[in-house]
Amino acid sequence: MAILLPQQFYALAASVGKSYYENLAGGTNASITVNNFGPFPVDLVVTRVNAPVITYLVPAGNSLTLSVDLLLVAALLTTPAGASTGTIQIATSDF
């Protein structure tokens, strides 16, 4: 069964990061969707159990959806180029 968490809106200044999901009790399978409406790119930072931290660049005016196993933390980080706005939504599941 999947649990769709509420959609969260972000408005981050340049070079600012914020965590939008944390499960430090062993991780959970999840799907992450980031929509970047801003004029500058934003980085999606994904931390999983026993895996390296991976950063995905979401260009301005684009979106990205990922399915990951054992998600610990999902965070957004803006580039030094400028501020960014958009949405992030996470669905957890046992897939």
Short mmCIF file of C-alpha atoms in Angstrom, two decimals, residues 13-49:
data_model
loop_
_atom_site.label_atom_id
_atom_site.label_comp_id
_atom_site.label_asym_id
_atom_site.label_seq_id
_atom_site.Cartn_x
_atom_site.Cartn_y
_atom_site.Cartn_z
CA ALA A 13 17.10 31.50 -1.98
CA ALA A 14 20.42 30.97 -3.76
CA SER A 15 22.74 28.40 -2.10
CA VAL A 16 20.09 27.28 0.40
CA GLY A 17 19.15 23.68 1.15
CA LYS A 18 16.19 22.14 2.95
CA SER A 19 15.19 18.59 3.82
CA TYR A 20 11.64 17.63 2.78
CA TYR A 21 11.57 13.99 3.93
CA GLU A 22 13.46 12.09 6.62
CA ASN A 23 13.13 8.49 7.77
CA LEU A 24 16.10 7.72 9.96
CA ALA A 25 14.63 4.45 11.26
CA GLY A 26 15.91 2.25 8.45
CA GLY A 27 14.54 3.88 5.31
CA THR A 28 11.48 3.18 3.20
CA ASN A 29 10.78 2.61 -0.47
CA ALA A 30 9.55 5.84 -2.06
CA SER A 31 8.79 7.81 -5.17
CA ILE A 32 9.93 11.45 -5.32
CA THR A 33 8.60 14.06 -7.75
CA VAL A 34 10.18 17.51 -8.04
CA ASN A 35 8.70 20.27 -10.20
CA ASN A 36 10.99 23.25 -10.71
CA PHE A 37 9.04 26.36 -11.73
CA GLY A 38 11.86 28.81 -11.00
CA PRO A 39 14.32 30.47 -13.38
CA PHE A 40 17.32 28.56 -11.99
CA PRO A 41 18.09 24.84 -11.49
CA VAL A 42 17.64 23.01 -8.20
CA ASP A 43 19.44 19.89 -6.93
CA LEU A 44 17.54 16.92 -5.51
CA VAL A 45 19.78 15.25 -2.92
CA VAL A 46 18.86 11.62 -2.16
CA THR A 47 20.34 9.63 0.74
CA ARG A 48 19.61 5.89 0.93
CA VAL A 49 20.56 3.04 3.25
#
